[in-house]
PDB file of C-alpha atoms in Angstrom:
ATOM      1  CA  MET A   1      -0.001   0.000  -0.001  1.00 93.00           C
ATOM      2  CA  ASN A   2       1.494   3.321  -1.058  1.00 95.00           C
ATOM      3  CA  LYS A   3       1.012   6.686   0.615  1.00 96.00           C
ATOM      4  CA  GLU A   4      -1.856   7.775  -1.618  1.00 96.00           C
ATOM      5  CA  GLN A   5      -3.692   4.494  -1.094  1.00 97.00           C
ATOM      6  CA  LEU A   6      -3.243   4.806   2.658  1.00 97.00           C
ATOM      7  CA  PHE A   7      -4.750   8.288   2.638  1.00 98.00           C
ATOM      8  CA  GLU A   8      -7.635   6.998   0.519  1.00 98.00           C
ATOM      9  CA  GLN A   9      -8.348   4.364   3.156  1.00 98.00           C
ATOM     10  CA  ILE A  10      -8.282   7.034   5.862  1.00 98.00           C
ATOM     11  CA  GLN A  11     -10.809   9.084   3.909  1.00 98.00           C
ATOM     12  CA  GLN A  12     -13.048   6.125   3.123  1.00 98.00           C
ATOM     13  CA  LYS A  13     -13.116   4.759   6.662  1.00 98.00           C
ATOM     14  CA  LYS A  14     -13.017   8.205   8.281  1.00 98.00           C
ATOM     15  CA  SER A  15     -10.379   6.806  10.579  1.00 98.00           C
ATOM     16  CA  PHE A  16      -6.648   6.760  11.160  1.00 98.00           C
ATOM     17  CA  LEU A  17      -6.848   4.032  13.780  1.00 98.00           C
ATOM     18  CA  CYS A  18      -4.213   1.325  14.030  1.00 98.00           C
ATOM     19  CA  ILE A  19      -5.074  -1.645  16.255  1.00 98.00           C
ATOM     20  CA  GLY A  20      -2.242  -3.394  18.044  1.00 97.00           C
ATOM     21  CA  LEU A  21      -2.587  -7.162  18.223  1.00 98.00           C
ATOM     22  CA  ASP A  22      -0.474  -8.008  21.275  1.00 97.00           C
ATOM     23  CA  PRO A  23      -2.183 -11.088  22.734  1.00 97.00           C
ATOM     24  CA  VAL A  24      -1.136 -12.763  25.973  1.00 96.00           C
ATOM     25  CA  LEU A  25      -2.549 -16.263  26.459  1.00 95.00           C
ATOM     26  CA  ASP A  26      -3.343 -15.724  30.152  1.00 95.00           C
ATOM     27  CA  LYS A  27      -5.483 -12.675  29.312  1.00 96.00           C
ATOM     28  CA  LEU A  28      -7.580 -14.341  26.633  1.00 97.00           C
ATOM     29  CA  PRO A  29     -11.278 -15.132  27.204  1.00 97.00           C
ATOM     30  CA  LYS A  30     -11.398 -18.607  28.712  1.00 97.00           C
ATOM     31  CA  HIS A  31     -13.836 -19.972  26.146  1.00 97.00           C
ATOM     32  CA  LEU A  32     -11.156 -19.582  23.452  1.00 98.00           C
ATOM     33  CA  LEU A  33      -8.883 -22.110  25.134  1.00 97.00           C
ATOM     34  CA  LYS A  34     -10.839 -24.948  23.523  1.00 97.00           C
ATOM     35  CA  TYR A  35      -9.398 -23.963  20.135  1.00 97.00           C
ATOM     36  CA  ASN A  36      -6.222 -25.553  18.802  1.00 97.00           C
ATOM     37  CA  ASP A  37      -4.759 -22.046  18.469  1.00 98.00           C
ATOM     38  CA  PRO A  38      -6.582 -19.747  20.930  1.00 98.00           C
ATOM     39  CA  ILE A  39      -4.496 -16.695  20.037  1.00 98.00           C
ATOM     40  CA  LEU A  40      -5.239 -17.068  16.338  1.00 98.00           C
ATOM     41  CA  GLU A  41      -8.960 -17.375  17.045  1.00 98.00           C
ATOM     42  CA  PHE A  42      -8.748 -14.301  19.295  1.00 98.00           C
ATOM     43  CA  ASN A  43      -7.027 -12.314  16.535  1.00 98.00           C
ATOM     44  CA  LYS A  44      -9.410 -13.493  13.813  1.00 98.00           C
ATOM     45  CA  GLN A  45     -12.502 -12.518  15.762  1.00 98.00           C
ATOM     46  CA  LEU A  46     -10.993  -9.126  16.623  1.00 98.00           C
ATOM     47  CA  ILE A  47     -10.105  -8.483  12.978  1.00 98.00           C
ATOM     48  CA  ASP A  48     -13.554  -9.527  11.781  1.00 98.00           C
ATOM     49  CA  ALA A  49     -15.168  -7.195  14.319  1.00 98.00           C
ATOM     50  CA  THR A  50     -13.047  -4.108  13.681  1.00 98.00           C
ATOM     51  CA  HIS A  51     -11.586  -4.084  10.158  1.00 98.00           C
ATOM     52  CA  ASP A  52     -14.068  -1.514   8.865  1.00 98.00           C
ATOM     53  CA  LEU A  53     -13.123   0.909  11.661  1.00 98.00           C
ATOM     54  CA  CYS A  54      -9.326   0.907  11.341  1.00 98.00           C
ATOM     55  CA  VAL A  55      -6.814   1.418   8.559  1.00 98.00           C
ATOM     56  CA  ALA A  56      -3.961  -0.621  10.047  1.00 98.00           C
ATOM     57  CA  TYR A  57      -3.134  -3.597  12.255  1.00 98.00           C
ATOM     58  CA  LYS A  58       0.129  -3.870  14.162  1.00 98.00           C
ATOM     59  CA  PRO A  59       1.046  -7.226  15.698  1.00 98.00           C
ATOM     60  CA  ASN A  60       4.002  -6.865  18.056  1.00 98.00           C
ATOM     61  CA  THR A  61       6.100  -9.839  16.999  1.00 98.00           C
ATOM     62  CA  ALA A  62       7.499 -10.462  20.490  1.00 98.00           C
ATOM     63  CA  PHE A  63       4.087 -11.707  21.606  1.00 98.00           C
ATOM     64  CA  TYR A  64       4.346 -14.396  18.933  1.00 98.00           C
ATOM     65  CA  GLU A  65       8.083 -15.135  18.939  1.00 97.00           C
ATOM     66  CA  SER A  66       7.883 -15.868  22.664  1.00 97.00           C
ATOM     67  CA  ARG A  67       5.761 -18.930  21.828  1.00 96.00           C
ATOM     68  CA  GLY A  68       8.331 -20.483  19.508  1.00 97.00           C
ATOM     69  CA  VAL A  69       7.305 -22.326  16.345  1.00 97.00           C
ATOM     70  CA  LYS A  70       3.632 -22.233  17.341  1.00 97.00           C
ATOM     71  CA  GLY A  71       3.825 -18.483  17.757  1.00 98.00           C
ATOM     72  CA  TRP A  72       5.320 -18.005  14.308  1.00 97.00           C
ATOM     73  CA  GLU A  73       2.524 -20.120  12.839  1.00 98.00           C
ATOM     74  CA  THR A  74       0.021 -17.893  14.621  1.00 98.00           C
ATOM     75  CA  LEU A  75       1.679 -14.762  13.220  1.00 98.00           C
ATOM     76  CA  VAL A  76       1.674 -16.166   9.679  1.00 98.00           C
ATOM     77  CA  ASN A  77      -1.980 -17.171   9.909  1.00 98.00           C
ATOM     78  CA  THR A  78      -2.915 -13.839  11.454  1.00 98.00           C
ATOM     79  CA  TRP A  79      -1.239 -12.063   8.530  1.00 98.00           C
ATOM     80  CA  LYS A  80      -3.191 -14.270   6.106  1.00 98.00           C
ATOM     81  CA  HIS A  81      -6.446 -13.203   7.775  1.00 98.00           C
ATOM     82  CA  PHE A  82      -5.844  -9.468   7.323  1.00 98.00           C
ATOM     83  CA  PRO A  83      -8.154  -7.866   4.737  1.00 97.00           C
ATOM     84  CA  LYS A  84      -6.427  -6.464   1.675  1.00 94.00           C
ATOM     85  CA  ASP A  85      -7.589  -2.908   2.418  1.00 94.00           C
ATOM     86  CA  VAL A  86      -5.657  -2.529   5.674  1.00 97.00           C
ATOM     87  CA  PHE A  87      -2.060  -1.436   6.164  1.00 98.00           C
ATOM     88  CA  THR A  88      -0.074  -4.107   8.009  1.00 98.00           C
ATOM     89  CA  ILE A  89       2.781  -3.361  10.385  1.00 98.00           C
ATOM     90  CA  ALA A  90       5.235  -5.935  11.713  1.00 98.00           C
ATOM     91  CA  ASP A  91       6.191  -4.317  14.996  1.00 98.00           C
ATOM     92  CA  ALA A  92       9.506  -6.136  15.212  1.00 98.00           C
ATOM     93  CA  LYS A  93      11.858  -3.240  16.052  1.00 97.00           C
ATOM     94  CA  ARG A  94      14.728  -4.870  14.197  1.00 96.00           C
ATOM     95  CA  GLY A  95      18.129  -3.226  13.816  1.00 92.00           C
ATOM     96  CA  ASP A  96      21.374  -5.025  13.054  1.00 94.00           C
ATOM     97  CA  ILE A  97      24.276  -5.046  10.596  1.00 93.00           C
ATOM     98  CA  GLY A  98      23.359  -5.045   6.937  1.00 90.00           C
ATOM     99  CA  ASN A  99      23.417  -8.750   6.047  1.00 94.00           C
ATOM    100  CA  THR A 100      21.389  -9.590   9.149  1.00 97.00           C
ATOM    101  CA  SER A 101      18.880  -6.839   8.386  1.00 97.00           C
ATOM    102  CA  ALA A 102      18.560  -8.295   4.890  1.00 97.00           C
ATOM    103  CA  MET A 103      17.430 -11.584   6.431  1.00 97.00           C
ATOM    104  CA  TYR A 104      14.995  -9.788   8.730  1.00 97.00           C
ATOM    105  CA  ALA A 105      13.555  -8.080   5.667  1.00 97.00           C
ATOM    106  CA  GLU A 106      13.132 -11.456   3.981  1.00 97.00           C
ATOM    107  CA  ALA A 107      11.356 -12.772   7.057  1.00 97.00           C
ATOM    108  CA  PHE A 108       8.687 -10.077   7.068  1.00 98.00           C
ATOM    109  CA  PHE A 109       8.500  -8.971   3.426  1.00 98.00           C
ATOM    110  CA  ASN A 110       9.061 -12.072   1.269  1.00 97.00           C
ATOM    111  CA  GLU A 111       5.920 -14.196   1.182  1.00 96.00           C
ATOM    112  CA  GLU A 112       7.605 -16.830  -0.941  1.00 96.00           C
ATOM    113  CA  SER A 113      10.181 -17.634   1.739  1.00 94.00           C
ATOM    114  CA  SER A 114       8.338 -16.819   4.977  1.00 96.00           C
ATOM    115  CA  GLN A 115       4.620 -16.945   4.031  1.00 97.00           C
ATOM    116  CA  MET A 116       4.255 -13.330   5.180  1.00 97.00           C
ATOM    117  CA  SER A 117       4.482 -10.019   3.366  1.00 98.00           C
ATOM    118  CA  PHE A 118       3.736  -7.128   5.700  1.00 98.00           C
ATOM    119  CA  ASP A 119       3.458  -3.626   4.291  1.00 98.00           C
ATOM    120  CA  SER A 120       5.931  -2.268   6.835  1.00 98.00           C
ATOM    121  CA  ILE A 121       8.246  -3.020   9.718  1.00 98.00           C
ATOM    122  CA  THR A 122       9.446  -1.011  12.697  1.00 98.00           C
ATOM    123  CA  VAL A 123      13.224  -0.566  12.746  1.00 98.00           C
ATOM    124  CA  ALA A 124      15.656   0.757  15.351  1.00 96.00           C
ATOM    125  CA  PRO A 125      18.075   3.276  13.743  1.00 95.00           C
ATOM    126  CA  TYR A 126      20.936   3.047  16.233  1.00 93.00           C
ATOM    127  CA  MET A 127      23.270   1.143  13.866  1.00 94.00           C
ATOM    128  CA  GLY A 128      22.766   3.620  11.039  1.00 94.00           C
ATOM    129  CA  LYS A 129      22.013   3.606   7.336  1.00 96.00           C
ATOM    130  CA  ASP A 130      23.485   0.218   6.409  1.00 95.00           C
ATOM    131  CA  SER A 131      21.228  -1.512   8.944  1.00 95.00           C
ATOM    132  CA  VAL A 132      18.115   0.217   7.548  1.00 97.00           C
ATOM    133  CA  SER A 133      18.830   0.097   3.794  1.00 96.00           C
ATOM    134  CA  PRO A 134      18.097  -3.649   3.339  1.00 97.00           C
ATOM    135  CA  PHE A 135      14.476  -3.028   4.328  1.00 97.00           C
ATOM    136  CA  LEU A 136      14.261  -0.099   1.910  1.00 97.00           C
ATOM    137  CA  ASP A 137      15.532  -2.307  -0.917  1.00 96.00           C
ATOM    138  CA  HIS A 138      12.127  -4.017  -1.040  1.00 96.00           C
ATOM    139  CA  PRO A 139       9.804  -2.168  -3.450  1.00 93.00           C
ATOM    140  CA  ASN A 140       6.475  -0.950  -2.081  1.00 94.00           C
ATOM    141  CA  LYS A 141       7.482  -1.680   1.510  1.00 98.00           C
ATOM    142  CA  TRP A 142       7.838   0.789   4.348  1.00 98.00           C
ATOM    143  CA  VAL A 143      10.310   1.322   7.166  1.00 98.00           C
ATOM    144  CA  ILE A 144       8.866   2.813  10.337  1.00 98.00           C
ATOM    145  CA  LEU A 145      11.862   4.225  12.155  1.00 98.00           C
ATOM    146  CA  LEU A 146      11.904   4.626  15.927  1.00 97.00           C
ATOM    147  CA  ALA A 147      12.275   8.343  16.637  1.00 95.00           C
ATOM    148  CA  LEU A 148      10.659   9.426  19.913  1.00 93.00           C
ATOM    149  CA  THR A 149       9.047   6.559  21.786  1.00 89.00           C
ATOM    150  CA  SER A 150       6.349   6.621  24.462  1.00 81.00           C
ATOM    151  CA  ASN A 151       8.213   4.774  27.225  1.00 84.00           C
ATOM    152  CA  THR A 152       9.824   6.476  30.233  1.00 81.00           C
ATOM    153  CA  GLY A 153      13.289   5.291  29.223  1.00 86.00           C
ATOM    154  CA  SER A 154      13.133   7.342  26.030  1.00 84.00           C
ATOM    155  CA  GLN A 155      14.571  10.161  28.138  1.00 83.00           C
ATOM    156  CA  ASP A 156      17.822   8.229  28.589  1.00 87.00           C
ATOM    157  CA  PHE A 157      18.990   8.909  25.013  1.00 85.00           C
ATOM    158  CA  GLN A 158      16.327  10.208  22.643  1.00 85.00           C
ATOM    159  CA  ILE A 159      15.988  13.715  24.050  1.00 85.00           C
ATOM    160  CA  LYS A 160      19.668  14.232  24.904  1.00 88.00           C
ATOM    161  CA  GLN A 161      21.166  17.294  23.254  1.00 85.00           C
ATOM    162  CA  SER A 162      24.134  16.917  20.891  1.00 78.00           C
ATOM    163  CA  ASP A 163      25.401  19.457  18.354  1.00 80.00           C
ATOM    164  CA  ASP A 164      22.376  21.706  18.902  1.00 85.00           C
ATOM    165  CA  GLN A 165      19.952  18.846  18.210  1.00 89.00           C
ATOM    166  CA  LYS A 166      18.285  16.227  20.335  1.00 91.00           C
ATOM    167  CA  LEU A 167      19.107  12.671  19.319  1.00 90.00           C
ATOM    168  CA  TYR A 168      15.609  11.984  17.968  1.00 93.00           C
ATOM    169  CA  GLU A 169      15.891  15.145  15.839  1.00 94.00           C
ATOM    170  CA  GLN A 170      19.156  13.859  14.383  1.00 94.00           C
ATOM    171  CA  VAL A 171      17.469  10.538  13.586  1.00 95.00           C
ATOM    172  CA  ILE A 172      14.674  12.290  11.685  1.00 96.00           C
ATOM    173  CA  THR A 173      16.976  14.725   9.885  1.00 96.00           C
ATOM    174  CA  THR A 174      19.620  12.188   8.858  1.00 96.00           C
ATOM    175  CA  SER A 175      17.248   9.392   7.866  1.00 97.00           C
ATOM    176  CA  GLN A 176      15.456  11.605   5.353  1.00 96.00           C
ATOM    177  CA  LYS A 177      18.585  11.255   3.209  1.00 96.00           C
ATOM    178  CA  TRP A 178      17.892   7.500   3.012  1.00 97.00           C
ATOM    179  CA  ALA A 179      14.267   7.515   1.846  1.00 96.00           C
ATOM    180  CA  THR A 180      11.370   9.844   1.129  1.00 96.00           C
ATOM    181  CA  SER A 181       8.001  10.135   2.843  1.00 97.00           C
ATOM    182  CA  GLU A 182       6.768   7.545   0.317  1.00 97.00           C
ATOM    183  CA  GLN A 183       8.732   4.781   2.031  1.00 97.00           C
ATOM    184  CA  MET A 184       9.579   5.930   5.555  1.00 98.00           C
ATOM    185  CA  MET A 185       7.504   6.738   8.619  1.00 98.00           C
ATOM    186  CA  TYR A 186       8.483   7.553  12.197  1.00 98.00           C
ATOM    187  CA  VAL A 187       7.361   6.232  15.559  1.00 97.00           C
ATOM    188  CA  VAL A 188       6.443   9.140  17.826  1.00 95.00           C
ATOM    189  CA  GLY A 189       4.815   8.426  21.183  1.00 91.00           C
ATOM    190  CA  ALA A 190       1.528  10.049  22.161  1.00 88.00           C
ATOM    191  CA  THR A 191       2.971  10.705  25.610  1.00 84.00           C
ATOM    192  CA  LYS A 192       5.198  13.407  24.068  1.00 81.00           C
ATOM    193  CA  PRO A 193       2.532  15.756  22.571  1.00 83.00           C
ATOM    194  CA  GLU A 194       4.668  18.840  23.224  1.00 86.00           C
ATOM    195  CA  GLU A 195       7.177  17.582  20.641  1.00 89.00           C
ATOM    196  CA  PHE A 196       4.773  17.144  17.711  1.00 93.00           C
ATOM    197  CA  GLN A 197       5.058  20.716  16.475  1.00 93.00           C
ATOM    198  CA  ASN A 198       8.819  20.342  16.291  1.00 93.00           C
ATOM    199  CA  ILE A 199       8.543  16.931  14.624  1.00 95.00           C
ATOM    200  CA  ARG A 200       6.249  18.346  11.964  1.00 96.00           C
ATOM    201  CA  ARG A 201       8.807  21.086  11.340  1.00 95.00           C
ATOM    202  CA  LEU A 202      11.424  18.394  10.688  1.00 96.00           C
ATOM    203  CA  ALA A 203       9.193  15.937   8.828  1.00 97.00           C
ATOM    204  CA  PRO A 204       6.152  17.776   7.475  1.00 97.00           C
ATOM    205  CA  ASN A 205       5.120  15.141   4.937  1.00 97.00           C
ATOM    206  CA  HIS A 206       5.835  11.853   6.678  1.00 98.00           C
ATOM    207  CA  PHE A 207       3.331   9.562   8.305  1.00 98.00           C
ATOM    208  CA  LEU A 208       3.826   9.089  12.038  1.00 98.00           C
ATOM    209  CA  LEU A 209       2.949   5.896  13.878  1.00 97.00           C
ATOM    210  CA  VAL A 210       1.724   7.042  17.276  1.00 96.00           C
ATOM    211  CA  PRO A 211       1.549   4.530  20.144  1.00 92.00           C
ATOM    212  CA  GLY A 212       0.583   5.480  23.670  1.00 82.00           C
ATOM    213  CA  ILE A 213      -3.087   6.426  23.313  1.00 79.00           C
ATOM    214  CA  GLY A 214      -5.305   4.930  25.991  1.00 69.00           C
ATOM    215  CA  ALA A 215      -3.590   2.645  28.495  1.00 64.00           C
ATOM    216  CA  GLN A 216      -0.359   4.687  28.407  1.00 68.00           C
ATOM    217  CA  GLY A 217      -2.203   7.961  28.941  1.00 70.00           C
ATOM    218  CA  GLY A 218      -1.731   9.720  25.612  1.00 77.00           C
ATOM    219  CA  SER A 219      -4.363  12.171  24.353  1.00 88.00           C
ATOM    220  CA  LEU A 220      -5.710  11.863  20.808  1.00 92.00           C
ATOM    221  CA  SER A 221      -6.711  15.529  20.609  1.00 92.00           C
ATOM    222  CA  ALA A 222      -3.292  16.673  21.870  1.00 91.00           C
ATOM    223  CA  VAL A 223      -1.522  14.538  19.252  1.00 93.00           C
ATOM    224  CA  CYS A 224      -3.733  15.805  16.422  1.00 95.00           C
ATOM    225  CA  GLN A 225      -3.370  19.449  17.371  1.00 93.00           C
ATOM    226  CA  ASN A 226       0.126  19.576  15.875  1.00 93.00           C
ATOM    227  CA  GLY A 227       0.492  16.123  14.316  1.00 95.00           C
ATOM    228  CA  LEU A 228      -1.933  16.261  11.391  1.00 97.00           C
ATOM    229  CA  ASN A 229      -0.738  17.175   7.903  1.00 97.00           C
ATOM    230  CA  SER A 230      -2.431  17.527   4.515  1.00 96.00           C
ATOM    231  CA  GLN A 231      -2.802  13.742   4.128  1.00 97.00           C
ATOM    232  CA  CYS A 232      -3.623  13.166   7.801  1.00 98.00           C
ATOM    233  CA  GLY A 233      -0.112  11.809   8.361  1.00 97.00           C
ATOM    234  CA  LEU A 234      -1.011   9.892  11.509  1.00 98.00           C
ATOM    235  CA  LEU A 235      -1.594   6.245  12.350  1.00 98.00           C
ATOM    236  CA  VAL A 236      -2.694   6.274  15.976  1.00 97.00           C
ATOM    237  CA  ASN A 237      -2.293   2.906  17.667  1.00 96.00           C
ATOM    238  CA  SER A 238      -4.455   1.475  20.409  1.00 95.00           C
ATOM    239  CA  ALA A 239      -4.024  -2.067  21.694  1.00 94.00           C
ATOM    240  CA  ARG A 240      -4.976  -2.977  25.256  1.00 94.00           C
ATOM    241  CA  ASN A 241      -8.026  -0.704  25.487  1.00 94.00           C
ATOM    242  CA  ILE A 242      -9.507  -2.425  22.447  1.00 96.00           C
ATOM    243  CA  ILE A 243      -8.383  -6.039  22.510  1.00 97.00           C
ATOM    244  CA  TYR A 244      -8.981  -6.473  26.256  1.00 97.00           C
ATOM    245  CA  ALA A 245     -12.222  -4.482  26.456  1.00 96.00           C
ATOM    246  CA  SER A 246     -13.844  -7.687  27.722  1.00 97.00           C
ATOM    247  CA  ASN A 247     -12.643 -11.159  28.628  1.00 95.00           C
ATOM    248  CA  GLY A 248     -16.047 -12.766  28.135  1.00 97.00           C
ATOM    249  CA  LEU A 249     -18.011 -14.234  25.255  1.00 97.00           C
ATOM    250  CA  ASP A 250     -18.633 -10.673  24.048  1.00 97.00           C
ATOM    251  CA  PHE A 251     -14.935  -9.723  23.770  1.00 98.00           C
ATOM    252  CA  ALA A 252     -15.088  -9.022  20.019  1.00 98.00           C
ATOM    253  CA  GLU A 253     -18.287  -6.990  20.377  1.00 98.00           C
ATOM    254  CA  LYS A 254     -16.768  -4.896  23.175  1.00 98.00           C
ATOM    255  CA  ALA A 255     -13.559  -4.452  21.174  1.00 98.00           C
ATOM    256  CA  ARG A 256     -15.666  -3.099  18.334  1.00 98.00           C
ATOM    257  CA  GLU A 257     -17.359  -0.640  20.683  1.00 98.00           C
ATOM    258  CA  GLU A 258     -13.976   0.698  21.824  1.00 97.00           C
ATOM    259  CA  ALA A 259     -12.700   0.914  18.252  1.00 97.00           C
ATOM    260  CA  LEU A 260     -15.916   2.622  17.136  1.00 98.00           C
ATOM    261  CA  ALA A 261     -15.590   5.267  19.851  1.00 97.00           C
ATOM    262  CA  LEU A 262     -12.083   6.096  18.638  1.00 96.00           C
ATOM    263  CA  GLN A 263     -13.141   6.036  14.982  1.00 97.00           C
ATOM    264  CA  GLN A 264     -15.980   8.465  15.676  1.00 98.00           C
ATOM    265  CA  GLU A 265     -13.615  10.823  17.505  1.00 97.00           C
ATOM    266  CA  MET A 266     -11.182  10.588  14.596  1.00 97.00           C
ATOM    267  CA  GLU A 267     -13.968  11.299  12.105  1.00 98.00           C
ATOM    268  CA  GLN A 268     -14.769  14.563  13.842  1.00 98.00           C
ATOM    269  CA  ILE A 269     -11.078  15.515  13.858  1.00 97.00           C
ATOM    270  CA  LEU A 270     -10.784  14.777  10.109  1.00 98.00           C
ATOM    271  CA  ILE A 271     -13.906  16.810   9.376  1.00 98.00           C
ATOM    272  CA  ALA A 272     -12.626  19.757  11.430  1.00 97.00           C
ATOM    273  CA  ALA A 273      -9.306  19.572   9.537  1.00 96.00           C
ATOM    274  CA  LYS A 274     -11.207  19.435   6.189  1.00 97.00           C
ATOM    275  CA  LEU A 275      -9.538  16.154   5.263  1.00 97.00           C
ATOM    276  CA  ILE A 276     -12.841  14.423   4.533  1.00 95.00           C
TER     277      ILE A 276
END
């Protein structure tokens, strides 16, 4: 999915919601445990209940990798269940030397070898251009680079000043030499709303993947105040508030209600910004 197609989906669905699929077996509704793959059934029912309300899904791969071979099978089958009109994000946060990154790219982008072909992958930029370039070598795929994350520890490095720029500012400035806004996005946490005006100054045309709404305390309105651009430019992620809205038989229905509430709020924001 290219940038124009992503914006078209935002306009059609009146939403820029991304749903994080981060399932923990112990938190699943008990009635799902009768299935051979309870996590897959959980994901499938959530997707079926919410796909018309969101434009993206973001499985965090650690929640699958931690379950070994079975977890990888679940991730593959979850990817196969995604509708074609949603943007898919492998939240893998990879970042290694070039030949290793090339293999990571094969794992998440090459359906022939891995049975998965996500639209995008999250990448840590610490090792520089040669660790990011192998992902960019895949046509029509996106890199979502970690810039300013929502966790408390982001203060340890990301906002440290060096050569008149904070580290996250250097990441955004330097990485724009590697790819355009047609192939690169940035992760910017919703818990840092005061930084969005500055980020838009540095990257006015890029999409931003924004975690931290809901359970982590981020505010959708605060993010949108300075985060929107002429093509919306935001994918706002919510995971726990949606996928764990209920642990009963009605879990998918309650997840839809939570997703619908966010979609309706987003619709009003898009209307006010004259984007729909």
